[in-house]
Coordinates of C-alpha atoms and ligand atoms in Angstrom, one line a residue:
M56 CA -48.4 -8.8 5.9
D57 CA -48.0 -7.2 2.5
L58 CA -45.5 -9.6 1.0
K59 CA -45.2 -7.8 -2.3
K60 CA -44.3 -4.6 -0.6
L61 CA -41.8 -6.5 1.7
A62 CA -40.2 -8.2 -1.3
S63 CA -39.7 -4.8 -3.0
A64 CA -38.2 -3.4 0.2
L65 CA -35.8 -6.3 0.5
I66 CA -34.9 -6.7 -3.2
P67 CA -35.3 -3.1 -4.5
D68 CA -33.6 -3.8 -7.9
N69 CA -35.7 -2.3 -10.6
D70 CA -34.1 -4.2 -13.5
L71 CA -35.3 -7.7 -12.6
I72 CA -37.4 -9.6 -15.1
D73 CA -40.3 -11.9 -14.5
P74 CA -38.7 -15.1 -13.2
D75 CA -40.9 -17.2 -15.5
K76 CA -39.2 -15.6 -18.5
Y77 CA -36.1 -17.6 -17.6
E78 CA -37.9 -20.7 -18.7
E79 CA -37.9 -19.3 -22.2
I80 CA -34.4 -17.8 -22.1
Y81 CA -33.0 -21.1 -21.0
P82 CA -35.2 -23.7 -22.7
E83 CA -34.9 -27.4 -22.4
R84 CA -32.0 -28.6 -24.4
D85 CA -32.7 -30.2 -27.7
L86 CA -30.7 -33.4 -27.3
Q87 CA -31.3 -37.0 -28.3
K88 CA -33.1 -39.3 -25.9
G89 CA -31.0 -40.5 -23.0
A90 CA -28.4 -37.7 -23.4
E91 CA -27.1 -36.5 -20.1
V92 CA -26.1 -32.9 -19.3
T93 CA -23.4 -32.9 -16.7
R94 CA -21.2 -30.2 -15.2
L95 CA -18.1 -29.5 -13.2
A96 CA -18.7 -26.7 -10.8
P97 CA -15.5 -25.8 -9.0
S98 CA -14.8 -22.8 -6.8
P99 CA -12.0 -20.7 -8.3
T100 CA -9.6 -21.4 -5.4
G101 CA -6.7 -22.4 -7.7
F102 CA -6.5 -25.8 -6.0
I103 CA -7.6 -28.4 -8.4
H104 CA -7.3 -31.9 -7.1
L105 CA -7.6 -35.5 -8.0
G106 CA -11.1 -35.6 -6.7
N107 CA -12.0 -32.9 -9.3
L108 CA -10.5 -35.0 -12.0
F109 CA -12.2 -38.1 -10.8
S110 CA -15.5 -36.3 -10.8
A111 CA -14.8 -34.6 -14.1
L112 CA -14.0 -37.9 -15.7
A113 CA -17.3 -39.3 -14.5
D114 CA -19.1 -36.2 -15.8
E115 CA -17.3 -36.2 -19.1
R116 CA -17.8 -39.9 -19.8
T117 CA -21.5 -39.7 -18.8
A118 CA -22.1 -36.8 -21.1
H119 CA -20.0 -38.0 -24.0
T120 CA -21.2 -41.7 -24.0
T121 CA -24.8 -40.6 -24.2
G122 CA -24.6 -37.8 -26.8
G123 CA -24.9 -35.1 -24.1
I124 CA -23.1 -32.0 -22.9
F125 CA -20.4 -31.4 -20.3
Y126 CA -20.0 -27.9 -19.2
L127 CA -18.0 -25.8 -16.8
R128 CA -19.6 -23.5 -14.2
I129 CA -17.6 -21.4 -11.8
E130 CA -19.0 -21.3 -8.3
D131 CA -17.5 -18.0 -7.2
T132 CA -20.1 -16.9 -4.7
D133 CA -17.4 -16.8 -2.0
D134 CA -15.2 -14.0 -3.3
K135 CA -12.7 -14.3 -0.5
R136 CA -11.5 -17.7 -1.8
K137 CA -11.0 -16.5 -5.4
V138 CA -7.5 -16.8 -6.9
E139 CA -6.4 -15.1 -10.1
G140 CA -6.0 -17.4 -13.0
A141 CA -7.8 -20.3 -11.3
V142 CA -10.3 -20.8 -14.0
E143 CA -7.7 -21.1 -16.7
S144 CA -5.8 -23.4 -14.5
V145 CA -8.8 -25.7 -14.1
I146 CA -9.2 -25.8 -17.9
R147 CA -5.5 -26.3 -18.5
S148 CA -5.2 -29.1 -15.9
L149 CA -8.1 -31.0 -17.2
N150 CA -7.0 -30.5 -20.9
Y151 CA -3.7 -32.0 -19.9
F152 CA -5.6 -35.1 -18.9
G153 CA -7.5 -35.1 -22.1
I154 CA -10.8 -33.8 -20.6
K155 CA -12.6 -31.1 -22.6
F156 CA -15.7 -29.1 -21.9
D157 CA -18.3 -28.5 -24.5
E158 CA -19.4 -25.2 -23.1
G159 CA -19.0 -23.0 -20.1
A160 CA -16.7 -20.4 -18.5
E161 CA -13.8 -19.4 -20.8
I162 CA -14.7 -22.1 -23.3
Q163 CA -15.0 -20.9 -26.9
S164 CA -18.2 -22.6 -28.0
K165 CA -21.3 -21.8 -29.9
L166 CA -23.1 -23.9 -27.4
N167 CA -22.7 -21.3 -24.7
N168 CA -26.4 -20.5 -24.6
Y169 CA -26.9 -21.1 -20.9
G170 CA -24.5 -18.6 -19.4
P171 CA -23.2 -16.6 -17.8
Y172 CA -21.2 -19.4 -16.3
Y173 CA -19.8 -17.4 -13.4
Q174 CA -22.3 -17.4 -10.6
R175 CA -21.4 -13.8 -9.6
Q176 CA -22.6 -12.7 -13.0
R177 CA -26.0 -14.4 -12.4
A178 CA -27.0 -12.2 -9.5
K179 CA -30.1 -10.9 -11.3
I180 CA -31.5 -14.3 -11.9
Y181 CA -31.0 -15.4 -8.3
R182 CA -32.5 -12.2 -7.0
A183 CA -35.6 -12.4 -9.2
F184 CA -36.3 -15.8 -7.7
V185 CA -35.6 -14.8 -4.1
K186 CA -37.9 -11.9 -4.6
R187 CA -40.6 -14.2 -5.8
L188 CA -40.1 -16.6 -2.9
I189 CA -40.5 -13.6 -0.5
E190 CA -43.7 -12.7 -2.2
Q191 CA -45.0 -16.2 -1.9
G192 CA -44.1 -16.4 1.8
Y193 CA -41.4 -19.0 1.2
A194 CA -38.6 -16.7 2.3
Y195 CA -38.0 -14.0 4.8
P196 CA -35.3 -11.6 6.1
C197 CA -33.2 -12.5 9.1
F198 CA -31.3 -9.8 11.0
C199 CA -29.6 -12.1 13.5
T200 CA -25.9 -11.2 14.1
A201 CA -23.1 -13.7 14.1
E202 CA -22.9 -13.4 17.9
E203 CA -26.6 -14.2 18.3
L204 CA -26.3 -17.2 16.0
D205 CA -23.2 -18.4 18.0
K206 CA -25.2 -18.2 21.2
V207 CA -28.0 -20.2 19.8
R208 CA -25.5 -22.8 18.6
E209 CA -23.9 -23.1 22.0
E210 CA -27.3 -23.5 23.6
Q211 CA -28.2 -26.3 21.1
N212 CA -24.9 -28.0 21.7
A213 CA -25.4 -27.9 25.4
E214 CA -28.8 -29.5 25.1
K215 CA -27.4 -32.0 22.5
L216 CA -29.9 -30.7 19.9
V217 CA -29.5 -30.4 16.2
T218 CA -27.8 -27.1 15.5
G219 CA -29.1 -24.6 13.1
Y220 CA -31.9 -22.1 12.4
Y221 CA -35.2 -24.0 12.7
G222 CA -38.4 -24.2 14.8
K223 CA -38.3 -22.0 17.9
Y224 CA -34.6 -21.1 17.2
A225 CA -35.7 -19.4 13.9
K226 CA -36.2 -16.1 15.7
C227 CA -36.7 -13.8 12.7
R228 CA -39.2 -16.2 11.1
N229 CA -42.0 -14.6 13.1
L230 CA -40.9 -11.0 13.1
S231 CA -43.9 -8.6 12.7
E232 CA -44.1 -6.3 9.7
E233 CA -43.4 -3.4 12.0
E234 CA -40.2 -5.0 13.4
I235 CA -38.9 -5.8 9.9
Y236 CA -39.3 -2.3 8.7
K237 CA -37.8 -0.9 11.9
N238 CA -34.7 -3.0 11.3
L239 CA -34.5 -2.0 7.7
Q240 CA -34.8 1.6 8.6
A241 CA -32.1 1.2 11.2
G242 CA -29.9 -0.1 8.3
K243 CA -29.4 -3.5 9.9
P244 CA -27.7 -5.9 7.6
F245 CA -29.8 -8.9 6.8
V246 CA -29.8 -12.2 4.9
I247 CA -32.7 -13.9 3.3
R248 CA -33.7 -17.3 4.6
L249 CA -35.9 -20.1 3.2
K250 CA -39.1 -20.4 5.3
S251 CA -38.9 -24.2 5.4
Q252 CA -42.1 -26.1 5.0
G253 CA -40.5 -29.4 5.9
D254 CA -40.9 -31.6 8.9
V255 CA -38.1 -33.9 10.2
S256 CA -40.5 -36.6 11.1
N257 CA -41.2 -37.1 7.4
K258 CA -38.9 -39.4 5.4
I259 CA -38.1 -39.1 1.8
T260 CA -36.7 -41.9 -0.2
F261 CA -34.7 -40.9 -3.1
R262 CA -32.7 -42.7 -5.7
D263 CA -29.1 -41.8 -6.1
A264 CA -27.5 -42.9 -9.4
I265 CA -24.5 -44.3 -7.6
K266 CA -25.6 -45.1 -4.1
G267 CA -29.1 -46.5 -4.9
D268 CA -32.1 -45.8 -2.7
I269 CA -31.3 -43.4 0.1
T270 CA -33.8 -42.4 2.8
V271 CA -33.4 -38.9 4.3
T272 CA -35.5 -36.8 6.6
E273 CA -37.2 -33.7 5.3
N274 CA -35.4 -30.4 5.8
D275 CA -36.7 -28.1 8.4
Q276 CA -33.8 -25.7 8.5
D277 CA -34.4 -22.1 7.4
V278 CA -31.2 -22.0 5.5
V279 CA -29.7 -18.8 4.2
I280 CA -30.4 -18.5 0.5
L281 CA -29.2 -14.9 -0.1
K282 CA -26.2 -13.6 1.9
S283 CA -26.0 -10.0 3.2
D284 CA -23.9 -9.1 0.2
G285 CA -26.8 -10.0 -2.1
I286 CA -25.1 -13.1 -3.4
P287 CA -26.7 -16.5 -3.0
T288 CA -25.4 -19.5 -1.0
Y289 CA -24.3 -22.7 -2.7
H290 CA -27.7 -24.3 -2.0
F291 CA -29.7 -21.6 -3.8
A292 CA -27.3 -21.1 -6.7
H293 CA -27.2 -24.9 -7.2
A294 CA -31.0 -25.1 -7.5
I295 CA -31.3 -22.2 -9.9
D296 CA -28.2 -23.0 -12.0
D297 CA -28.7 -26.7 -12.4
H298 CA -32.3 -26.0 -13.4
F299 CA -31.7 -23.3 -15.9
M300 CA -28.5 -24.8 -17.3
R301 CA -30.6 -27.9 -17.7
T302 CA -28.3 -30.3 -15.9
T303 CA -29.9 -33.8 -16.0
L304 CA -27.4 -35.5 -13.7
V305 CA -25.6 -33.7 -10.8
I306 CA -22.5 -35.6 -10.1
R307 CA -20.8 -34.3 -7.0
G308 CA -18.9 -35.5 -3.9
E309 CA -20.7 -37.4 -1.2
E310 CA -20.0 -34.6 1.3
W311 CA -23.0 -32.9 -0.3
L312 CA -25.3 -35.8 0.6
S313 CA -26.1 -34.2 4.0
S314 CA -27.4 -31.0 2.3
L315 CA -29.6 -33.0 -0.1
P316 CA -32.9 -32.5 2.0
I317 CA -32.3 -28.7 1.6
H318 CA -31.8 -29.0 -2.1
L319 CA -34.9 -31.2 -2.5
E320 CA -37.0 -28.6 -0.7
L321 CA -35.5 -25.7 -2.7
F322 CA -36.4 -27.4 -6.0
K323 CA -39.9 -27.9 -4.7
V324 CA -40.6 -24.4 -3.5
L325 CA -39.1 -23.0 -6.7
G326 CA -41.4 -25.2 -8.7
F327 CA -38.5 -26.9 -10.6
K328 CA -38.2 -30.6 -11.5
T329 CA -35.4 -32.1 -9.3
P330 CA -32.4 -33.3 -11.4
R331 CA -31.0 -36.7 -10.8
Y332 CA -28.1 -36.9 -8.4
A333 CA -25.0 -39.1 -8.3
H334 CA -22.9 -38.7 -5.1
T335 CA -19.4 -40.0 -5.6
S336 CA -17.6 -41.6 -2.8
S337 CA -14.4 -40.1 -1.5
L338 CA -10.9 -41.1 -2.6
M339 CA -9.2 -43.0 0.2
K340 CA -5.7 -44.3 0.7
I341 CA -4.1 -46.9 2.9
D342 CA -2.0 -45.3 5.5
G343 CA -0.2 -47.9 7.7
E344 CA -3.0 -50.0 9.2
T345 CA -5.8 -47.6 8.4
K346 CA -7.8 -46.4 5.4
R347 CA -8.4 -42.7 5.3
K348 CA -9.5 -39.9 3.0
L349 CA -6.8 -38.3 0.9
S350 CA -5.9 -35.1 2.5
K351 CA -4.7 -31.8 1.1
R352 CA -2.3 -31.3 3.9
K353 CA -0.8 -34.7 4.1
D354 CA -0.9 -36.1 0.6
P355 CA 0.9 -34.2 -2.3
E356 CA -0.6 -36.8 -4.7
L357 CA -4.0 -35.2 -4.1
S358 CA -3.0 -32.1 -6.1
L359 CA -3.3 -32.5 -9.9
D360 CA -0.2 -30.4 -10.4
Y361 CA 1.7 -33.1 -8.7
Y362 CA 1.1 -35.5 -11.6
R363 CA 2.0 -32.8 -14.1
S364 CA 5.2 -31.7 -12.4
A365 CA 6.3 -35.2 -11.6
G366 CA 5.6 -36.1 -15.2
Y367 CA 3.3 -39.0 -15.0
Y368 CA 2.0 -40.0 -18.3
P369 CA -1.4 -38.2 -18.3
E370 CA -3.3 -40.9 -20.1
A371 CA -2.0 -43.3 -17.4
V372 CA -3.6 -41.2 -14.7
V373 CA -6.9 -41.1 -16.6
R374 CA -6.8 -44.9 -17.3
Y375 CA -6.0 -45.6 -13.7
L376 CA -8.9 -43.4 -12.6
M377 CA -11.1 -45.3 -15.1
T378 CA -10.2 -48.5 -13.3
I379 CA -11.4 -47.1 -10.0
L380 CA -14.5 -45.4 -11.6
N381 CA -15.7 -48.7 -13.1
S382 CA -14.2 -51.9 -11.7
N383 CA -14.9 -53.7 -15.0
F384 CA -12.7 -51.3 -17.0
E385 CA -9.5 -53.4 -16.4
E386 CA -11.1 -56.5 -17.7
W387 CA -12.4 -54.6 -20.7
E388 CA -8.9 -53.3 -21.4
L389 CA -7.5 -56.8 -21.2
K390 CA -10.0 -58.1 -23.7
N391 CA -9.6 -55.1 -26.0
P392 CA -5.9 -54.3 -25.8
Q393 CA -5.9 -52.4 -29.1
A394 CA -9.1 -50.4 -28.5
D395 CA -9.3 -46.8 -27.7
W396 CA -10.4 -46.6 -24.0
H397 CA -13.0 -44.0 -24.9
D398 CA -15.0 -46.9 -26.4
F399 CA -15.5 -48.4 -23.0
K400 CA -19.1 -48.2 -21.9
F401 CA -18.8 -46.2 -18.7
R402 CA -21.7 -46.6 -16.3
I403 CA -22.3 -44.2 -13.5
D404 CA -24.4 -46.9 -11.6
K405 CA -21.3 -49.1 -11.6
M406 CA -19.3 -46.7 -9.5
S407 CA -18.3 -47.7 -6.0
R408 CA -20.8 -46.8 -3.3
S409 CA -18.3 -46.3 -0.6
G410 CA -14.7 -45.2 -0.1
T411 CA -12.8 -45.6 -3.4
L412 CA -9.3 -46.7 -2.8
F413 CA -6.6 -44.7 -4.6
D414 CA -3.3 -46.6 -5.0
L415 CA -0.4 -44.5 -6.2
D416 CA 1.7 -47.7 -6.8
K417 CA -0.9 -49.0 -9.2
L418 CA -1.0 -45.7 -11.0
S419 CA 2.8 -45.7 -11.3
D420 CA 2.6 -49.2 -12.7
I421 CA 0.1 -48.1 -15.4
S422 CA 2.3 -45.1 -16.2
R423 CA 5.3 -47.4 -16.8
T424 CA 3.3 -49.6 -19.1
E425 CA 1.8 -46.7 -21.0
I426 CA 5.2 -45.1 -21.5
S427 CA 6.7 -48.3 -22.6
K428 CA 4.1 -48.6 -25.3
L429 CA 4.9 -45.2 -26.9
S430 CA 6.6 -44.8 -30.2
A431 CA 9.9 -42.8 -30.0
E432 CA 8.1 -39.8 -31.6
D433 CA 5.2 -39.9 -29.1
C434 CA 7.6 -40.4 -26.3
Y435 CA 9.6 -37.4 -27.5
A436 CA 6.4 -35.3 -27.5
F437 CA 5.5 -36.4 -24.0
L438 CA 9.0 -35.7 -22.6
K439 CA 9.2 -32.4 -24.4
G440 CA 5.9 -31.3 -22.8
W441 CA 7.4 -31.9 -19.4
V442 CA 10.8 -30.4 -20.3
D443 CA 9.2 -27.2 -21.7
E444 CA 7.4 -26.6 -18.4
F445 CA 9.6 -28.2 -15.7
G446 CA 13.0 -29.0 -17.3
S447 CA 16.2 -27.1 -16.8
Q448 CA 17.6 -24.7 -19.4
T449 CA 20.0 -27.4 -20.5
D450 CA 17.2 -30.0 -20.9
K451 CA 15.3 -27.4 -23.1
L452 CA 18.4 -27.0 -25.3
H453 CA 18.8 -30.7 -25.7
F454 CA 15.2 -31.2 -26.7
E455 CA 15.5 -28.7 -29.5
D456 CA 17.3 -31.5 -31.5
A457 CA 14.2 -33.7 -32.0
A458 CA 15.9 -36.1 -34.5
Y459 CA 18.8 -36.8 -32.1
I460 CA 16.5 -37.4 -29.1
I461 CA 14.3 -39.7 -31.2
K462 CA 17.3 -41.8 -32.1
V463 CA 18.3 -42.0 -28.4
L464 CA 14.7 -42.9 -27.5
N465 CA 14.5 -45.6 -30.1
L466 CA 17.5 -47.2 -28.4
I467 CA 16.8 -46.7 -24.7
M468 CA 13.1 -47.4 -24.9
G469 CA 13.8 -50.4 -27.1
T470 CA 11.1 -49.2 -29.4
G471 CA 12.5 -51.0 -32.4
G472 CA 12.7 -54.4 -30.9
K473 CA 10.4 -56.7 -28.9
K474 CA 11.9 -55.9 -25.5
R475 CA 10.7 -52.6 -24.3
R476 CA 12.0 -50.8 -21.3
K477 CA 9.4 -50.7 -18.6
D478 CA 10.9 -48.9 -15.7
I479 CA 10.1 -45.3 -16.6
E480 CA 7.1 -44.0 -14.7
R481 CA 7.7 -40.3 -14.9
A482 CA 9.0 -37.9 -17.6
E483 CA 11.9 -36.8 -15.4
Q484 CA 13.3 -40.3 -15.2
G485 CA 13.2 -40.6 -18.9
V486 CA 15.0 -37.3 -19.4
R487 CA 17.7 -38.1 -16.9
L488 CA 18.3 -41.4 -18.6
M489 CA 19.5 -39.5 -21.7
D490 CA 22.0 -37.3 -19.9
Y491 CA 25.0 -39.2 -21.0
F492 CA 24.1 -38.6 -24.6
F493 CA 25.1 -34.9 -24.2
D494 CA 28.5 -33.6 -23.2
D495 CA 27.2 -31.0 -20.8
T496 CA 25.2 -33.5 -18.8
F497 CA 27.7 -36.4 -19.1
N498 CA 29.0 -36.9 -15.6
P499 CA 31.0 -40.1 -15.5
Q500 CA 32.1 -41.7 -12.2
Y501 CA 34.6 -44.2 -13.9
A502 CA 34.2 -47.1 -11.4
F503 CA 36.6 -49.4 -13.3
R504 CA 37.1 -52.8 -11.7
F505 CA 40.6 -53.4 -13.2
D506 CA 44.0 -51.9 -12.8
D507 CA 44.9 -48.7 -14.7
K508 CA 47.2 -50.5 -17.1
T509 CA 44.5 -52.9 -18.2
V510 CA 42.0 -50.1 -18.6
N511 CA 44.4 -47.9 -20.6
T512 CA 45.3 -50.8 -22.9
V513 CA 41.6 -51.6 -23.6
L514 CA 40.8 -47.9 -24.2
T515 CA 43.7 -47.2 -26.5
Q516 CA 43.5 -50.4 -28.4
F517 CA 39.8 -50.0 -29.1
A518 CA 40.2 -46.3 -30.0
A519 CA 42.8 -47.3 -32.6
V520 CA 40.4 -49.7 -34.4
Y521 CA 37.0 -48.2 -33.8
D522 CA 35.1 -47.5 -37.0
P523 CA 31.5 -46.2 -36.9
A524 CA 30.7 -48.0 -40.1
D525 CA 31.1 -51.4 -38.4
D526 CA 27.9 -53.3 -37.8
N527 CA 27.3 -55.0 -34.5
S528 CA 29.2 -58.1 -35.1
A529 CA 32.2 -56.3 -36.6
W530 CA 32.2 -54.0 -33.6
F531 CA 32.1 -57.0 -31.3
A532 CA 34.8 -58.8 -33.1
K533 CA 37.1 -55.9 -32.4
V534 CA 36.2 -56.0 -28.7
K535 CA 36.9 -59.7 -28.6
A536 CA 40.3 -59.2 -30.3
I537 CA 41.4 -57.0 -27.4
A538 CA 40.7 -59.6 -24.7
P539 CA 43.9 -61.7 -25.1
Q540 CA 46.0 -58.6 -25.1
V541 CA 45.0 -57.9 -21.5
G542 CA 44.9 -61.5 -20.3
F543 CA 41.1 -61.8 -20.7
A544 CA 39.3 -64.8 -22.3
A545 CA 37.9 -63.9 -25.8
E546 CA 35.1 -66.4 -25.4
M547 CA 32.7 -66.6 -22.5
S548 CA 32.6 -70.4 -22.7
E549 CA 36.4 -70.6 -22.2
Y550 CA 36.2 -68.2 -19.3
K551 CA 33.4 -70.1 -17.6
Q552 CA 35.3 -73.4 -17.9
N553 CA 38.5 -72.0 -16.6
P554 CA 38.0 -68.8 -14.7
E555 CA 41.3 -69.0 -12.8
A556 CA 43.3 -68.9 -16.1
Y557 CA 42.1 -65.4 -16.9
K558 CA 41.9 -61.9 -15.3
G559 CA 38.6 -61.4 -17.0
S560 CA 36.5 -62.0 -20.1
V561 CA 35.4 -60.3 -23.2
S562 CA 32.4 -58.9 -21.3
D563 CA 34.8 -57.2 -19.0
V564 CA 36.5 -55.6 -22.0
A565 CA 33.1 -54.3 -23.1
E566 CA 32.4 -53.1 -19.5
I567 CA 35.6 -50.9 -19.5
L568 CA 34.5 -49.4 -22.8
R569 CA 30.9 -48.9 -21.6
I570 CA 32.1 -47.1 -18.4
A571 CA 34.3 -44.8 -20.5
V572 CA 31.6 -44.0 -23.0
T573 CA 28.5 -43.8 -20.8
G574 CA 29.8 -43.4 -17.3
S575 CA 28.1 -46.5 -16.1
A576 CA 28.5 -50.3 -16.2
N577 CA 24.9 -50.6 -17.4
S578 CA 23.6 -49.3 -20.6
P579 CA 21.8 -50.3 -23.8
D580 CA 23.7 -51.6 -26.7
L581 CA 27.1 -49.9 -26.7
C582 CA 27.8 -50.2 -30.4
T583 CA 24.5 -48.2 -31.1
I584 CA 25.3 -45.7 -28.4
M585 CA 28.7 -45.0 -30.0
G586 CA 27.0 -44.7 -33.4
I587 CA 24.6 -42.1 -32.0
L588 CA 27.4 -40.2 -30.3
G589 CA 29.5 -40.2 -33.4
K590 CA 33.1 -41.1 -33.9
E591 CA 34.7 -37.9 -32.7
R592 CA 32.7 -37.8 -29.4
S593 CA 33.2 -41.5 -28.8
L594 CA 36.9 -41.3 -29.2
K595 CA 37.1 -38.3 -27.0
R596 CA 35.3 -40.2 -24.3
L597 CA 37.7 -43.2 -24.6
N598 CA 40.6 -40.8 -24.3
A599 CA 39.2 -38.9 -21.4
A600 CA 38.8 -42.0 -19.4
L601 CA 42.5 -42.9 -19.5
R602 CA 44.0 -43.3 -16.1
Ligands
LIG284 N1 -18.7 -25.7 -5.8 C1 -18.9 -26.9 -5.2 C2 -17.6 -27.5 -4.8 O1 -16.6 -27.2 -5.4 C3 -19.6 -27.8 -6.3 C4 -20.4 -28.9 -5.8 C5 -21.3 -29.4 -6.9 O2 -20.7 -30.0 -7.8 O3 -22.5 -29.2 -6.9 O4 -17.5 -28.4 -4.0

């Protein structure tokens, strides 16, 4: 068969260049020894999940701890799944978690010498190589229809055989020249398949950077490399792109492990050096008695948007992922509490070999700790980021007054003192805790535990003497002075010794004031709260609570 003629008939493009030229167009990268080139290669489906972030973090750390490059490639060979704005959303989501690409799709970088970074724009490169494989007898056209392939699959299933296009089932593998041209003339759609040279009785041992030595059988499937629309399959595009983008370490989900024999064969027939691979294990969760994979349908926490909209502290998410990426990260953090976590020596070979357990409670715990460590200014910036995107119109207005919010945060987060508030795990909780500092979101329930007369006396007496210039002890002396007027003990010790003698104590006086001013019996230091609210607003609240 004249393979050159066949290749031209199947790939008639007249603007393809000699495939060998691509070695010069995309030369080896000039990087220091040991530098790793990694990539994130999502499909632009618009759904970016925790698994992507997990993988991206492994990619980013591997590249950036070795002086290498981390780039973004968009795998858009399946046009039907494409969603508008998905690429921007990947970049934005990862940026939110502090992960940045050095080059790639939509990245402004002078390093962008290995593009285009959208697979659809790389059709010429793929087609040049497919053409050459046809010329070399490593690829051939297949005219089988979907119905014919279904029938073969049914037959194989019935006989409990491996399904697929191989051996005697690879019908088009042995078409004569005449049959091929007849089909082409009839305008029959076709795909291009690899003419596999493999044999399943041969074993290949291969070293995965995470899973260690893995033995797989050789591929014997004549997989599709170019679809009928002229666009390659994942397998083929992976081999071409990771070769010419000079990826040194392909980090990807373990669901690709079963396709590895195909990829090893493709690299071989293309004459490329195989990159190293690292197959990450799936994220699992405990569900009742069982451990299962996180699922898009059942688990909202799989979506990255979930963390943004719920307002988890982004660095907490990343730190938590670091603890499950490398189990020694936590110990390192304990030993280096002041250090920047980027200084941790991430090791791909220390990643877990099987099912990585994802624990949302643990993440929440880290989020609480990280938020509690923020300065009032940083906390303001974090909460404002959430408010800008997810807060109500009212929240947005409140956050315009940065100085006021920072004063409030200093108080409620305990940032000035030693005791820090540690119960805020998400931005929204923090924002709601500030509601009573604004009149339009102050919604008191006034659950007083004393009779109206007592309450009114406390409120009016205190209103009469309140002076915002008082320091804490002067303020408290005034609270104390009211106690005997309503039959309460002015000293706690007196009250404890003789509780029957009093209706209440000084702390109950403070509680009445607290409920009036904040709407709740629990709040941080009331004297400071009144100071932040200001005299006029504080007095108004005391007055509004009168029974
Ligand atoms: N586009 C593939 C995916 O989203 C990428 C797999 C890979 O990283 O090679 O699953």
